Amino acid sequence: MGKMRGSEAIIQCLLEEGVKTIFGFPGGAVIDLYDDLLDSEVNHVLVRHEQGAVHAADGLARVTGDVGVALLTSGPGATNGVTAIATAYLDSIPIVILTGQVPTPLIGNDAFQEVDIVGITRPCTKHNYLVSKAEDLVPTIREAFHIAKTGRPGPVLIDLPKDVVATMVEFSEKKPVRMQNYQPTYEPHMGQVEKACKEIVKAKQPVLYVGGGVILSNASDELTELAKKLNIPVTMTLMGLGAFPGSDDLSMGMLGMHGSYTANMAVAKSDVLIAVGARFDDRVTGRIDAFAPHAKIIHIDIDPTSISKNVKVDIPIVADCKHSLTAMNQWLDNCGENLDDLCKSHTPWIETVADWTAKHPMAYIDEGETIKPQYVVEKLDELTQGDAIITTEVGQNQMWAAQFYKFNKPRRLVTSGGLGTMGYGLPAAIGAKMAFPDATVIDVAGDGSIQMNIQELATAKQYGVNVIVCILNNNYLGMVRQWQELFYDKRYAATVMEVTPDFCALAEAYGAVGIRATKTSEVEDVIKQALEAVKTSTVILDFRIAREEGVFPMVPAGKATTEMLLV
Amino acid sequence: MKHTLSVLLQNKPGVLSRVTGLFSGRGFNIKSLCVAETLDPSLSCLTLVTNGNDAIVEQITKQLHKLIDVIKVTDISEGEFVEREMALIRVKAENTTRAEVLRVIDIFRGKVVDVSSKSYSVEVTGSANKIQAIIDILRPIGIKEIVRTGTIAMARMPKK
C-alpha cells in the first residue's frame, strides 16, 4: 500500500475500521493529525471540553455497537478525558482514544503539556499503548480496535508522540488481528450449557437477571426467546434495560437499590437465577448473603473475572451471551421435554409475581399542580411511544428515567451505570444523535449534573445536532439530599444549589430554545412543543419539580434487597 | 494460604507496572516478586508469592490473565515445586568470630564473596526458611547489611 505520513496512516486505519465521525479537541501535540484530518473523509466534531469528546464517542458506541473514537491532545487534553475513559471502562463500552504526546526525545523530561497518560489510564482502560516506534503505528491501531470491540469490550488508549505521527511509515495490508495472548472465549462449553438447562427445566421459580452484556453482544432476541419459551420473568440491571421489552408482561423492570418491589422479591424467592451478562454489582445485590439465598445461580459472562467475584456461582458459563443463549435455546428445543407443560408449570410463579406488582407497582404520589418528575418521564415515554434514545445524567434523574421510561428495545438507554458520571448525558446525547440523525434524543438531566458539561450546547449548535435536554430541576443535588434526608437527619450539607442559572436564558445564549414548566398541567404541552422545536434546534426544558421528591423503592446501603423503603 | 504464581509476560516496558497496579488497585497482597527475561527474549517470567484464600487467589489468577500482556499464569504451589531465594549478607567478622562465621556459612553451603578485615560478605541460596535460618544464626554475631531477592520457583517434573 506504500509509504505515507504517520498521521495519514492513522486516518487510513480509521477509515479501514469504518469510522465516520470522531470527537476531539486540538492542541500542539496533535496539530499534524488535525492538518491531515481537514482533507480526509473522517468527520471531526469539535467539542468544548475533552471529557465531552470521550463521552460523545462513548454515546455513539452505545447506540450503534460500533467503536467510538476520540482525539485529544497531550497533557491536560488527555487528563481531561480520564473521567470519561473510566466511565466507558466501567460500562464495558468499546472506544479508542487517540492522545497526542510530546516528541519521543522529550518524553520523561517534564516537557510542555507532557503527562504520562499511559500510566494514568492503566487501571481504567482495557489496554493502552505508547507508540514509540513509527513502524509499530499501524499494527498498534489495528490491534487497539480489535481489543476494544472483542471479548468484554472496553476503552483502549493510544498515545501518539508528535514525531512518530510525522514520520513516514509503511501502510501494510490489513490482515485479521491474531494475538497469542488475547483470545476471548465466545463459544460456551456444551457440558455447562446442558447442566444449566437441566437446572432451568427443573426450576419452579426461575428468574432471568439480565445485564449490559446482553446488549453488548446483541443478544436481545435470543434472550427474549428463552424467556418466552419457558415463561420466565425477567429483571434487568440499569445497563440491561431494553435487552428485554419493558412493556412485556414478563418484564419486572429493574432490580437492586432502586429496583421494583417485584424484581427484588422475585430474585429473593427464586430457586434458579439465570444471570446473563450481569456482574452482581453491589447496587444490585444489596447485602450479599441475603441475595437470592435459595437459588441455584447460573452465570453467563464472557469475562471469567466476573464469575464468583461477588456471589458464589453454581454453574458458570464463560462465553458470549448471544452464543450461550442460542445454545441454550437449541438444547431446550431438542431436550424432549414438553415446553408448553413447562411454561404452564410456571403459572403459579408468574401469578405470585403479578400479585407483587399489583400490591406494589412503580408509583408516586400525585400532588396536583406540583410537577412530579416521574410524571414528566411517563409523559416523555407516552409522547415518544417509548422509542426515543434516552441519555441521562446521574442521580435521581437517572433513576426516574430508568424506572418510568419503558425501554422496549436495546441501545435506547444511554447512561453511566458503573462509574456514575455526572455530566455524561449531554455529550452522550450528541454522540447518539450524530449516529442516528433521525432519532429523537432526550437527555434526562438534573439541575446539578447538567452544569458539569453544559458547554457542549455550543457543540450541538455548531453541528446542528438537535437534542432535548429535559432538566428535572429541584435546586438540589437530589440523590445525595435524599440520603441526607433519610440517613443524616436532614442535614443538607452542600446539596442545596443556592445559585442555579436561568436555564431558559442560558439556552438562548447558546442559540437553543428554552421552555419552562412550573405546573403539572403544562408538562404535556411543553413536551409536545419540545418535540416540534427539536426539529430545528436544541431544546432545554426546565421542569420545576417537587423539590424534595425521592426515588423509591429504595434499598438502604448494606440492607437486603427485600428491605425496601416504598413510596 | 501462601501461593506461588508463575506468570509468563510480554517483555515490554510498562508490563510490570500493569501487574503491580492490578495488585495495589484491587487490594491483593504481594509478598515477593521476581522477574527476568526467559530463553525467548520477547518474554519474561515473573514469580510472585501472594497469600489469600482460594477465592482471592482465583480472582488474582483470573485478573492476571485478563491483562493483555500476560500470556500464562500458573499457580505452581498447587503441585510439587522447587523454590529458591538468594541473600547477600555482610556479617561482622573480627578476630574472635571469623572462624565461627565461616563454620556457619559452611553449614548453610554459603559462599564468601567479599572479605575485609572486619567483615565477610556471604552469598547464600535456598528456600525462604533456610535464608531466614542463617539470618537468625548470624544475627547475634552482628549483621551489618543484608540484601535478599524474592522467591523464584519452578514446578517439578512428574516422576514417571
mmCIF file of N, CA and C in Angstrom, chain A residues 199 202-209 232-235 252 255 262-275 280 290-298 311 314 346 349 352-353 356 561-562:
data_model
loop_
_atom_site.group_PDB
_atom_site.id
_atom_site.type_symbol
_atom_site.label_atom_id
_atom_site.label_comp_id
_atom_site.label_asym_id
_atom_site.label_seq_id
_atom_site.Cartn_x
_atom_site.Cartn_y
_atom_site.Cartn_z
ATOM 1 N N GLU A 199 -30.995 -27.609 34.994
ATOM 2 C CA GLU A 199 -31.384 -26.881 36.209
ATOM 3 C C GLU A 199 -32.606 -25.995 35.917
ATOM 4 N N LYS A 202 -35.826 -27.922 35.656
ATOM 5 C CA LYS A 202 -36.328 -28.368 36.966
ATOM 6 C C LYS A 202 -36.948 -27.225 37.771
ATOM 7 N N ALA A 203 -36.592 -25.989 37.402
ATOM 8 C CA ALA A 203 -36.945 -24.843 38.255
ATOM 9 C C ALA A 203 -38.449 -24.645 38.356
ATOM 10 N N LYS A 204 -38.879 -24.252 39.539
ATOM 11 C CA LYS A 204 -40.288 -23.901 39.743
ATOM 12 C C LYS A 204 -40.435 -22.382 39.752
ATOM 13 N N GLN A 205 -39.387 -21.694 40.236
ATOM 14 C CA GLN A 205 -39.471 -20.239 40.392
ATOM 15 C C GLN A 205 -38.235 -19.572 39.787
ATOM 16 N N PRO A 206 -38.060 -19.733 38.476
ATOM 17 C CA PRO A 206 -36.851 -19.184 37.856
ATOM 18 C C PRO A 206 -36.948 -17.679 37.597
ATOM 19 N N VAL A 207 -35.805 -17.022 37.585
ATOM 20 C CA VAL A 207 -35.745 -15.597 37.244
ATOM 21 C C VAL A 207 -34.556 -15.381 36.318
ATOM 22 N N LEU A 208 -34.767 -14.608 35.267
ATOM 23 C CA LEU A 208 -33.666 -14.164 34.413
ATOM 24 C C LEU A 208 -33.204 -12.793 34.909
ATOM 25 N N TYR A 209 -31.927 -12.699 35.207
ATOM 26 C CA TYR A 209 -31.332 -11.451 35.709
ATOM 27 C C TYR A 209 -30.340 -10.999 34.645
ATOM 28 N N ILE A 232 -40.400 -17.322 31.753
ATOM 29 C CA ILE A 232 -39.547 -16.943 32.884
ATOM 30 C C ILE A 232 -39.585 -15.426 33.048
ATOM 31 N N PRO A 233 -39.939 -14.926 34.232
ATOM 32 C CA PRO A 233 -39.920 -13.475 34.429
ATOM 33 C C PRO A 233 -38.494 -12.918 34.356
ATOM 34 N N VAL A 234 -38.402 -11.690 33.846
ATOM 35 C CA VAL A 234 -37.091 -11.096 33.561
ATOM 36 C C VAL A 234 -36.916 -9.812 34.366
ATOM 37 N N THR A 235 -35.767 -9.674 34.999
ATOM 38 C CA THR A 235 -35.417 -8.383 35.584
ATOM 39 C C THR A 235 -34.097 -7.934 34.986
ATOM 40 N N MET A 252 -40.100 -7.432 34.787
ATOM 41 C CA MET A 252 -40.316 -6.941 36.156
ATOM 42 C C MET A 252 -39.588 -5.619 36.365
ATOM 43 N N LEU A 255 -33.866 -4.203 38.911
ATOM 44 C CA LEU A 255 -33.734 -4.720 40.270
ATOM 45 C C LEU A 255 -32.677 -3.894 41.029
ATOM 46 N N THR A 262 -41.337 -5.898 42.840
ATOM 47 C CA THR A 262 -41.498 -7.216 42.231
ATOM 48 C C THR A 262 -40.151 -7.859 41.918
ATOM 49 N N ALA A 263 -39.276 -7.108 41.273
ATOM 50 C CA ALA A 263 -37.990 -7.684 40.853
ATOM 51 C C ALA A 263 -37.184 -8.135 42.065
ATOM 52 N N ASN A 264 -37.130 -7.302 43.084
ATOM 53 C CA ASN A 264 -36.324 -7.666 44.253
ATOM 54 C C ASN A 264 -36.922 -8.850 45.005
ATOM 55 N N MET A 265 -38.250 -8.889 45.089
ATOM 56 C CA MET A 265 -38.888 -10.024 45.756
ATOM 57 C C MET A 265 -38.674 -11.306 44.955
ATOM 58 N N ALA A 266 -38.826 -11.201 43.641
ATOM 59 C CA ALA A 266 -38.708 -12.389 42.789
ATOM 60 C C ALA A 266 -37.307 -12.991 42.886
ATOM 61 N N VAL A 267 -36.284 -12.125 42.882
ATOM 62 C CA VAL A 267 -34.915 -12.640 42.994
ATOM 63 C C VAL A 267 -34.733 -13.328 44.351
ATOM 64 N N ALA A 268 -35.280 -12.701 45.388
ATOM 65 C CA ALA A 268 -35.115 -13.259 46.731
ATOM 66 C C ALA A 268 -35.803 -14.618 46.876
ATOM 67 N N LYS A 269 -36.899 -14.822 46.149
ATOM 68 C CA LYS A 269 -37.650 -16.077 46.281
ATOM 69 C C LYS A 269 -37.325 -17.083 45.178
ATOM 70 N N SER A 270 -36.460 -16.716 44.250
ATOM 71 C CA SER A 270 -36.216 -17.597 43.102
ATOM 72 C C SER A 270 -35.506 -18.874 43.523
ATOM 73 N N ASP A 271 -35.754 -19.955 42.767
ATOM 74 C CA ASP A 271 -34.996 -21.188 43.032
ATOM 75 C C ASP A 271 -33.879 -21.387 42.014
ATOM 76 N N VAL A 272 -34.015 -20.765 40.837
ATOM 77 C CA VAL A 272 -32.908 -20.754 39.876
ATOM 78 C C VAL A 272 -32.788 -19.330 39.346
ATOM 79 N N LEU A 273 -31.597 -18.763 39.486
ATOM 80 C CA LEU A 273 -31.355 -17.401 38.998
ATOM 81 C C LEU A 273 -30.404 -17.508 37.817
ATOM 82 N N ILE A 274 -30.873 -17.034 36.667
ATOM 83 C CA ILE A 274 -30.045 -17.120 35.461
ATOM 84 C C ILE A 274 -29.496 -15.725 35.186
ATOM 85 N N ALA A 275 -28.238 -15.509 35.533
ATOM 86 C CA ALA A 275 -27.604 -14.208 35.337
ATOM 87 C C ALA A 275 -26.952 -14.206 33.968
ATOM 88 N N PHE A 280 -23.316 -8.791 39.221
ATOM 89 C CA PHE A 280 -23.588 -8.847 40.655
ATOM 90 C C PHE A 280 -22.981 -7.651 41.386
ATOM 91 N N ALA A 290 -27.820 -12.070 51.613
ATOM 92 C CA ALA A 290 -29.270 -12.174 51.503
ATOM 93 C C ALA A 290 -29.717 -12.119 50.046
ATOM 94 N N PHE A 291 -28.761 -12.152 49.130
ATOM 95 C CA PHE A 291 -29.108 -12.054 47.714
ATOM 96 C C PHE A 291 -29.416 -13.448 47.159
ATOM 97 N N ALA A 292 -30.608 -13.617 46.638
ATOM 98 C CA ALA A 292 -31.054 -14.889 46.043
ATOM 99 C C ALA A 292 -30.619 -16.075 46.895
ATOM 100 N N PRO A 293 -31.008 -16.090 48.178
ATOM 101 C CA PRO A 293 -30.437 -17.082 49.095
ATOM 102 C C PRO A 293 -30.853 -18.521 48.790
ATOM 103 N N HIS A 294 -31.972 -18.712 48.088
ATOM 104 C CA HIS A 294 -32.439 -20.083 47.845
ATOM 105 C C HIS A 294 -32.115 -20.558 46.437
ATOM 106 N N ALA A 295 -31.440 -19.719 45.662
ATOM 107 C CA ALA A 295 -31.332 -20.029 44.232
ATOM 108 C C ALA A 295 -30.037 -20.744 43.878
ATOM 109 N N LYS A 296 -30.170 -21.666 42.925
ATOM 110 C CA LYS A 296 -29.003 -22.144 42.183
ATOM 111 C C LYS A 296 -28.672 -21.027 41.213
ATOM 112 N N ILE A 297 -27.428 -20.627 41.153
ATOM 113 C CA ILE A 297 -27.097 -19.493 40.293
ATOM 114 C C ILE A 297 -26.328 -19.964 39.054
ATOM 115 N N ILE A 298 -26.898 -19.610 37.911
ATOM 116 C CA ILE A 298 -26.239 -19.853 36.628
ATOM 117 C C ILE A 298 -25.715 -18.500 36.174
ATOM 118 N N VAL A 311 -20.588 -13.050 44.193
ATOM 119 C CA VAL A 311 -21.533 -14.069 44.633
ATOM 120 C C VAL A 311 -21.062 -15.411 44.084
ATOM 121 N N ASP A 314 -23.054 -21.324 40.927
ATOM 122 C CA ASP A 314 -23.118 -22.784 40.865
ATOM 123 C C ASP A 314 -22.739 -23.323 39.490
ATOM 124 N N HIS A 346 -44.981 -22.993 35.331
ATOM 125 C CA HIS A 346 -44.527 -21.728 35.948
ATOM 126 C C HIS A 346 -45.685 -20.782 36.252
ATOM 127 N N TRP A 349 -46.012 -19.347 39.760
ATOM 128 C CA TRP A 349 -44.911 -18.401 39.995
ATOM 129 C C TRP A 349 -45.194 -17.063 39.318
ATOM 130 N N THR A 352 -47.731 -15.270 41.343
ATOM 131 C CA THR A 352 -47.130 -14.652 42.535
ATOM 132 C C THR A 352 -46.468 -13.335 42.155
ATOM 133 N N VAL A 353 -45.721 -13.374 41.049
ATOM 134 C CA VAL A 353 -45.016 -12.178 40.579
ATOM 135 C C VAL A 353 -46.034 -11.065 40.272
ATOM 136 N N TRP A 356 -47.317 -9.400 43.385
ATOM 137 C CA TRP A 356 -46.389 -8.396 43.944
ATOM 138 C C TRP A 356 -46.557 -7.071 43.217
ATOM 139 N N THR A 561 -32.037 -6.756 49.749
ATOM 140 C CA THR A 561 -32.864 -6.078 48.737
ATOM 141 C C THR A 561 -34.363 -6.256 49.000
ATOM 142 N N THR A 562 -34.725 -7.121 49.946
ATOM 143 C CA THR A 562 -36.146 -7.222 50.295
ATOM 144 C C THR A 562 -36.539 -6.171 51.330
#
